[in-house]
Short mmCIF file of C-alpha atoms and ligand atoms in Angstrom, two decimals:
data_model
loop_
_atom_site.label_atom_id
_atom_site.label_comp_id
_atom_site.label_asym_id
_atom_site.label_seq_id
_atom_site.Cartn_x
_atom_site.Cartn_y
_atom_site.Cartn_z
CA UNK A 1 -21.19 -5.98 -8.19
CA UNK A 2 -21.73 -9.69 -6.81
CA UNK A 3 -22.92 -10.22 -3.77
CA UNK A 4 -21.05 -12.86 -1.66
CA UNK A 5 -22.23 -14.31 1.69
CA UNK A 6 -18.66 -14.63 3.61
CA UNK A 7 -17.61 -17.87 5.76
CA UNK A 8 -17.36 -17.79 9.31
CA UNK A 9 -13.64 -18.19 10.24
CA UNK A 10 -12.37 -20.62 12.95
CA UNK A 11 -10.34 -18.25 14.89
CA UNK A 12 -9.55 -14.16 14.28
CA UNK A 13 -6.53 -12.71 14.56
CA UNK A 14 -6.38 -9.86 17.10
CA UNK A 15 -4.86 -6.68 17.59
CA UNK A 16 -1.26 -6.62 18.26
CA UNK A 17 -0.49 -3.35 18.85
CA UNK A 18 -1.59 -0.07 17.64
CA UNK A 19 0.20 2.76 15.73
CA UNK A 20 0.22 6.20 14.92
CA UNK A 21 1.60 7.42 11.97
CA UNK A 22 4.42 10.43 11.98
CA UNK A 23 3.75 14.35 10.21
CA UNK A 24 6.30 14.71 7.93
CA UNK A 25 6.44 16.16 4.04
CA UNK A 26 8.45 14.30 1.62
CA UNK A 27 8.30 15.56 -2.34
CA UNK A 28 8.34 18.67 -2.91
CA UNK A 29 6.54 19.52 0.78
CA UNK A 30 4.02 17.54 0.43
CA UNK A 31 2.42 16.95 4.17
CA UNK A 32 1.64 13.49 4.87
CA UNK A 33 1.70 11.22 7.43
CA UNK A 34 4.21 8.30 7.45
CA UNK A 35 2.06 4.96 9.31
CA UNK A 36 4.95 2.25 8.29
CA UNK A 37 8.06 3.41 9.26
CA UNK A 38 11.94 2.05 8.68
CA UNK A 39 10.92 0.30 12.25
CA UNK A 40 8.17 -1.45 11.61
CA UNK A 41 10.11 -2.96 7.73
CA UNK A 42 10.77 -6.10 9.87
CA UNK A 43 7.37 -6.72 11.58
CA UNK A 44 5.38 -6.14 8.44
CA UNK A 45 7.99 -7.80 5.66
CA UNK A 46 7.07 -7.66 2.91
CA UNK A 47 6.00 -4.20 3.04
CA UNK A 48 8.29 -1.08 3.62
CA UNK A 49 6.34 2.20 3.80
CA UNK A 50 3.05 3.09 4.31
CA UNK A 51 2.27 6.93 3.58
CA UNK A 52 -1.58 8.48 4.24
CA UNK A 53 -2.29 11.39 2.78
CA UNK A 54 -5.60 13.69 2.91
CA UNK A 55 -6.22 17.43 3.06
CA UNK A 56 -8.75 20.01 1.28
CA UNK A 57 -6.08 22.47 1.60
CA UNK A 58 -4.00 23.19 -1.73
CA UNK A 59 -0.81 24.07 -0.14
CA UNK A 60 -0.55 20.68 1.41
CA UNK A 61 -0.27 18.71 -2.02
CA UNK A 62 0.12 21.47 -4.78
CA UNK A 63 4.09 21.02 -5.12
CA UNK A 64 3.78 17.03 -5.94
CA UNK A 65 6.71 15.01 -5.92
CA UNK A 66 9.25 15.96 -8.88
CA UNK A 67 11.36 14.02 -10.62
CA UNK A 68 12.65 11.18 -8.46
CA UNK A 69 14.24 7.58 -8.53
CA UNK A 70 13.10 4.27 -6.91
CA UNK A 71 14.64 0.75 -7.18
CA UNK A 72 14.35 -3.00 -5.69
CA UNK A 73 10.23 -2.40 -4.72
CA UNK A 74 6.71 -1.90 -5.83
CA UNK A 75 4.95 1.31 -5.07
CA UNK A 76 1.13 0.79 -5.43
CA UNK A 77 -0.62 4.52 -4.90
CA UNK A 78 -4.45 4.16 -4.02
CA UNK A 79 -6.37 7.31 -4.84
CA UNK A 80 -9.56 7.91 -2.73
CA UNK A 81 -10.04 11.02 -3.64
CA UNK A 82 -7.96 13.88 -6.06
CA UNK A 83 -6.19 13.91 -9.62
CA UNK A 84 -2.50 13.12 -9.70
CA UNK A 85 0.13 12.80 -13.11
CA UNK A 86 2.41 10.53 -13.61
CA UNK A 87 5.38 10.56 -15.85
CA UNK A 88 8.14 8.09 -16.00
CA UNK A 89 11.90 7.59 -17.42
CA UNK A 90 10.58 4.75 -19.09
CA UNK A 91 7.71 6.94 -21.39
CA UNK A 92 4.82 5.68 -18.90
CA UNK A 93 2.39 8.36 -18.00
CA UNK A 94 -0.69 8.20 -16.78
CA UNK A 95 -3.32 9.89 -14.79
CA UNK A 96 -4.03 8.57 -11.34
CA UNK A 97 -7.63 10.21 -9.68
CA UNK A 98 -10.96 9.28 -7.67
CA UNK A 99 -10.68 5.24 -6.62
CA UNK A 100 -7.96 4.43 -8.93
CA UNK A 101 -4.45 2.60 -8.36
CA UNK A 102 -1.17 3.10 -9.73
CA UNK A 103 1.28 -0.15 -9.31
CA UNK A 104 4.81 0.44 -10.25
CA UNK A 105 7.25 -2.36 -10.03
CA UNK A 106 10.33 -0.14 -9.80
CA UNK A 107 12.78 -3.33 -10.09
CA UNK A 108 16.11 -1.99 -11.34
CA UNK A 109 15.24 1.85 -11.48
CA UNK A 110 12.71 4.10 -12.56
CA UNK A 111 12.82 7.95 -12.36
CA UNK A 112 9.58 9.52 -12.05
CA UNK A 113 7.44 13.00 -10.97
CA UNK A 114 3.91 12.65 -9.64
CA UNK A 115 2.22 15.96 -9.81
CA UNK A 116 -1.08 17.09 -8.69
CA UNK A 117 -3.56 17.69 -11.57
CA UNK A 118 -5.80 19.98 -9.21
CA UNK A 119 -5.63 23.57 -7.78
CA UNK A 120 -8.00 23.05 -5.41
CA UNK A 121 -10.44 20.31 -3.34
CA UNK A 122 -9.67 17.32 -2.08
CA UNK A 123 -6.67 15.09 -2.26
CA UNK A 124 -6.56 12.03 -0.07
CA UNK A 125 -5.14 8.42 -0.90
CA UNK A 126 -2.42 5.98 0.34
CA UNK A 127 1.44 5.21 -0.83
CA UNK A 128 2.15 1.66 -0.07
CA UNK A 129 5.92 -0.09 -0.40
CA UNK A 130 6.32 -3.26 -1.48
CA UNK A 131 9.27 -5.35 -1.34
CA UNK A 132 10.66 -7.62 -4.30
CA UNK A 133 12.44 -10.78 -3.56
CA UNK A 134 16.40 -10.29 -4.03
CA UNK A 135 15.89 -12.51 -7.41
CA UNK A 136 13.42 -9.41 -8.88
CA UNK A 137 15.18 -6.51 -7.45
CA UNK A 138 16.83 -5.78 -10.61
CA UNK A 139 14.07 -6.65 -13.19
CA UNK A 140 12.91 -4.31 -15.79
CA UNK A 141 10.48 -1.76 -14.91
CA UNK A 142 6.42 -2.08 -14.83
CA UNK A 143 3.73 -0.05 -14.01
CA UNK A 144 0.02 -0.03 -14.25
CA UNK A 145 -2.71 2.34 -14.10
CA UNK A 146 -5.67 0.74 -12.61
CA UNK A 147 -8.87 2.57 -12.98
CA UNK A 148 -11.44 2.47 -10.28
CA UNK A 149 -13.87 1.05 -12.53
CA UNK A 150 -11.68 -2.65 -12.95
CA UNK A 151 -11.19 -2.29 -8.97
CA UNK A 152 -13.43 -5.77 -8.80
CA UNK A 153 -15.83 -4.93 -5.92
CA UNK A 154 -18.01 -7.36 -3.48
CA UNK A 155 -20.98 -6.82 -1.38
CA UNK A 156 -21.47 -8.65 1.39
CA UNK A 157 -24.98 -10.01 2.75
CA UNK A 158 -24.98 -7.76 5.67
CA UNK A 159 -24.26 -4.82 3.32
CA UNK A 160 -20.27 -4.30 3.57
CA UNK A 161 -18.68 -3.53 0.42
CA UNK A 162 -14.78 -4.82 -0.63
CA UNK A 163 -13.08 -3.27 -3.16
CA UNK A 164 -10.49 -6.52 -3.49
CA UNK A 165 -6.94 -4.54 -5.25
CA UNK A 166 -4.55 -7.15 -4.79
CA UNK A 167 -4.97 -11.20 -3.37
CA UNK A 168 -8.22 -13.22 -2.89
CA UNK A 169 -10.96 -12.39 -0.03
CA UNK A 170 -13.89 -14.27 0.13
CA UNK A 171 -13.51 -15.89 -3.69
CA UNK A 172 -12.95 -12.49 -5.49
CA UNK A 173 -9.67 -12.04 -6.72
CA UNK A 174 -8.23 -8.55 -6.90
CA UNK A 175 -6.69 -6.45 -9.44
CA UNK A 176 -3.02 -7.73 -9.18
CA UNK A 177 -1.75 -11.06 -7.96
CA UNK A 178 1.84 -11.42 -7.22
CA UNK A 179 3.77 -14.25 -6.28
CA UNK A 180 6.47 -14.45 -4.10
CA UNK A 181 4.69 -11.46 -1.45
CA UNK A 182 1.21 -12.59 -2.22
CA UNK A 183 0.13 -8.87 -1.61
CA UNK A 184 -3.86 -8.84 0.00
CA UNK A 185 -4.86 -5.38 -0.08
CA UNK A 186 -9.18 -4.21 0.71
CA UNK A 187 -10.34 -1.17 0.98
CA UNK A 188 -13.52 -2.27 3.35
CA UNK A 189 -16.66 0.35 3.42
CA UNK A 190 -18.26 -0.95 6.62
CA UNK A 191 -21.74 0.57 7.44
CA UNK A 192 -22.41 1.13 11.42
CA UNK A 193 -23.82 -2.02 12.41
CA UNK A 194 -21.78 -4.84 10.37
CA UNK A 195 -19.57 -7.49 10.88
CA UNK A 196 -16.83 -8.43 8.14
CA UNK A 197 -14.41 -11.50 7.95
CA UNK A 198 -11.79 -11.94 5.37
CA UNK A 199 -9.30 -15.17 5.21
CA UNK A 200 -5.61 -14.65 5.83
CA UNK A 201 -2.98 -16.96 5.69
CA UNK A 202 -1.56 -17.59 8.98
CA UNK A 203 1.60 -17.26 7.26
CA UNK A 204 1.39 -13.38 6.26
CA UNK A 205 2.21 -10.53 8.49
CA UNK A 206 -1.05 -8.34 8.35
CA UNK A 207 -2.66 -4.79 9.43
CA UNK A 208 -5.40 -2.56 9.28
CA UNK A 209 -5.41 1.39 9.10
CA UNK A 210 -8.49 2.74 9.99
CA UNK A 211 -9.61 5.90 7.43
CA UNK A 212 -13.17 6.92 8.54
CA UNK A 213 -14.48 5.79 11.97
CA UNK A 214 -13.57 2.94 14.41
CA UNK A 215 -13.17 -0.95 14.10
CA UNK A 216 -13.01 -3.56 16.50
CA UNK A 217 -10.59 -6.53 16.27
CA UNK A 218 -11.03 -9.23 19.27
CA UNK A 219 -12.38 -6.82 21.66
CA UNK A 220 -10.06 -4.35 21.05
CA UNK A 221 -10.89 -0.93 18.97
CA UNK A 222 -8.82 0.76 16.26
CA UNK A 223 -9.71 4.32 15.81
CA UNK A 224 -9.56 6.30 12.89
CA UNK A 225 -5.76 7.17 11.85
CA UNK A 226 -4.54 4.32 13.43
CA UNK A 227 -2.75 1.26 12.11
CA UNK A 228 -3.74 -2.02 13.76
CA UNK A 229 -1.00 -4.31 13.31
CA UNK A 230 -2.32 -8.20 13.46
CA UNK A 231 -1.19 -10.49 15.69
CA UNK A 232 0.68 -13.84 13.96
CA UNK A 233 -1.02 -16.76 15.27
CA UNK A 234 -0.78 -20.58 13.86
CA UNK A 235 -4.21 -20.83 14.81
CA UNK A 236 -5.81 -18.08 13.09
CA UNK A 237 -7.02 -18.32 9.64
CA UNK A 238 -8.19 -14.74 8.84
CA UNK A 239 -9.59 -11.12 10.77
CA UNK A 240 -12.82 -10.11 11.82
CA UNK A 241 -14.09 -7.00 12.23
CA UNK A 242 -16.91 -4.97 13.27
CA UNK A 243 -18.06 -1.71 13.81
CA UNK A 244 -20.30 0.07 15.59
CA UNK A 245 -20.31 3.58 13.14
CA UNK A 246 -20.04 3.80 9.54
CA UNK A 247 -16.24 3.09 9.30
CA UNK A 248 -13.67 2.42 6.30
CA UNK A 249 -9.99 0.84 6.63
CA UNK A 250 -7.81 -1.18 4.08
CA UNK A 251 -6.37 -3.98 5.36
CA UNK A 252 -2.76 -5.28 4.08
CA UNK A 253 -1.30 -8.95 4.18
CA UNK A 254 1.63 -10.52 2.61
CA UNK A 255 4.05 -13.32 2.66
CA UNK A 256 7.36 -12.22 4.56
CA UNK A 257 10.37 -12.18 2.14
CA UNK A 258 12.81 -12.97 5.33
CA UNK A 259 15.52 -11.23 3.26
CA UNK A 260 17.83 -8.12 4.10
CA UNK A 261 16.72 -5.01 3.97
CA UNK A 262 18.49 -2.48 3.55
CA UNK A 263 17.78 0.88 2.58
CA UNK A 264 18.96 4.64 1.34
CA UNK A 265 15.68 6.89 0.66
CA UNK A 266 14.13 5.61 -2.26
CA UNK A 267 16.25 2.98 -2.93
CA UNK A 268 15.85 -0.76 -1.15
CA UNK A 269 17.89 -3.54 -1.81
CA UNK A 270 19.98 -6.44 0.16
CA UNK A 271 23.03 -5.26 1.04
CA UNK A 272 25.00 -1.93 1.58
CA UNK A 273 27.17 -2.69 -1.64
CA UNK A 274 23.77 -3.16 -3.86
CA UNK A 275 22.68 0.43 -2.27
CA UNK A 276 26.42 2.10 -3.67
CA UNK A 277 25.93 0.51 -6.63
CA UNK A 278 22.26 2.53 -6.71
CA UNK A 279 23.76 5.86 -6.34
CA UNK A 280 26.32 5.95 -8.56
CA UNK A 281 24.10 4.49 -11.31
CA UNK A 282 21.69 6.85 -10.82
CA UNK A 283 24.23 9.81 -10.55
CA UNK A 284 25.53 8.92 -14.24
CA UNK A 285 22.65 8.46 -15.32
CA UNK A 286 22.51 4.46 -15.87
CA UNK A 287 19.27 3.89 -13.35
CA UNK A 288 16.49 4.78 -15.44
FE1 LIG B 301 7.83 7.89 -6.30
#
């Protein structure tokens, strides 16, 4: 792991408002808690869903998510913690568990389970939706299974550590680069005490979900199941944070697609026509 000392950024962006995420099961009845809802698809464009997830308790997760279609997105699945299968229409499998990252580029239609491989313990992670620009919506399918291990990883001198999935922070460029969205996505490990900065262009919409602990953005603290979403300001060429406790948050940027959005459960494309033309593909059979 490389050690990086960070830059000092000219301005921070600061909190714009908070937001807590919504019980609800989805799957099979599997009880999560939805942080990026349908409302919030505008304000944070690129991304479209943002699903945390986290219980010791079996019958929260055990039923997984059967067989089930997505087009016209990404769905990138962090794993903190827990053992989860995938299988897809287009003879993809692979096992997801402990740090690791699934990214599946849905494009023009995927059907898929993701089952729990685990009867007991811990199972805690993150579902994040990505948008495709109306040019990719209907490309073929991709998916990758990203082990923790090639999860490049930077420690900073005051002892924070960022594991860097997607984008560029600080020089160390992630897992996946996209273009188009220009997805930044850190999982930050602060320890009580530290300060962190990260560049952001002023261009991206941009937030923070606290998992363990408390940040502060500005002067203003995000507690732990909260998101933080970040204030756009020309000015502002990045966040910083600090905390007072040992604390952990991702943080998620991207370039805003300015497109239409519309969208039918697991399906999200332009316009209300593109959406018929999902169902009935899928119900004979032509999606995957
Ligand atoms: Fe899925």
């Amino acid at each position: 792991m490389q050690t990086i000392t960070t830059k000092t950024l000219r301005q921070s962006r600061g909190i714009e408002r908070l937001v807590t995420g919504i019980a609800t099961s989805d799957g099979a009845g599997v009880k999560l808690t939805r942080v990026l809802t349908g409302k919030l698809q505008r304000r944070l464009d690129p991304y479209l869903m943002l699903d945390a997830f986290g219980s010791d308790d079996p019958d929260d997760y055990i039923a997984g998510f059967p067989d089930h279609p997505h087009r016209g997105f990404e769905t990138i699945t962090y794993m903190l913690s827990g053992r989860m299968r995938h299988r897809d229409s287009a003879g993809h499998e692979g096992l997801l568990q402990n740090g690791g990252v699934q990214w599946m580029t849905a494009g023009r239609g995927v059907i898929h389970s993701e089952i729990p491989e685990q009867e007991d313990g811990v199972m805690e992670g993150f579902q994040l939706w990505l948008n495709l620009p109306s040019q990719r919506k209907m490309i073929e399918p991709w998916y990758r299974d990203i082990p923790s291990t090639d999860i490049p990883e930077y420690t900073t001198d005051a002892g924070v550590t960022v594991r860097v999935i997607a984008g560029e922070s600080n020089g160390v460029s992630g897992a996946v680069n996209r273009e188009h969205t220009e997805p930044l996505y850190l999982d930050i490990h602060m320890p009580a005490g530290t300060e962190f900065a990260t560049a952001i262009p002023a261009t991206h919409n941009a937030f923070i979900y606290v998992y363990r602990g408390v940040v502060e953005v500005n002067g203003s603290a995000v507690a732990v199941q909260r998101m933080g979403i970040l204030e756009n300001r020309a000015d502002a060429d990045g966040v910083t944070l600090s905390a007072s406790q040992d604390t952990r948050l991702i943080l998620v940027a991207g370039k805003p697609l300015n497109e239409e959005i519309v969208q039918y459960g697991p399906f999200v494309m332009n316009t209300q026509e593109q959406i018929h033309d999902a169902i009935d593909d899928f119900r004979n059979g032509r999606l995957a």
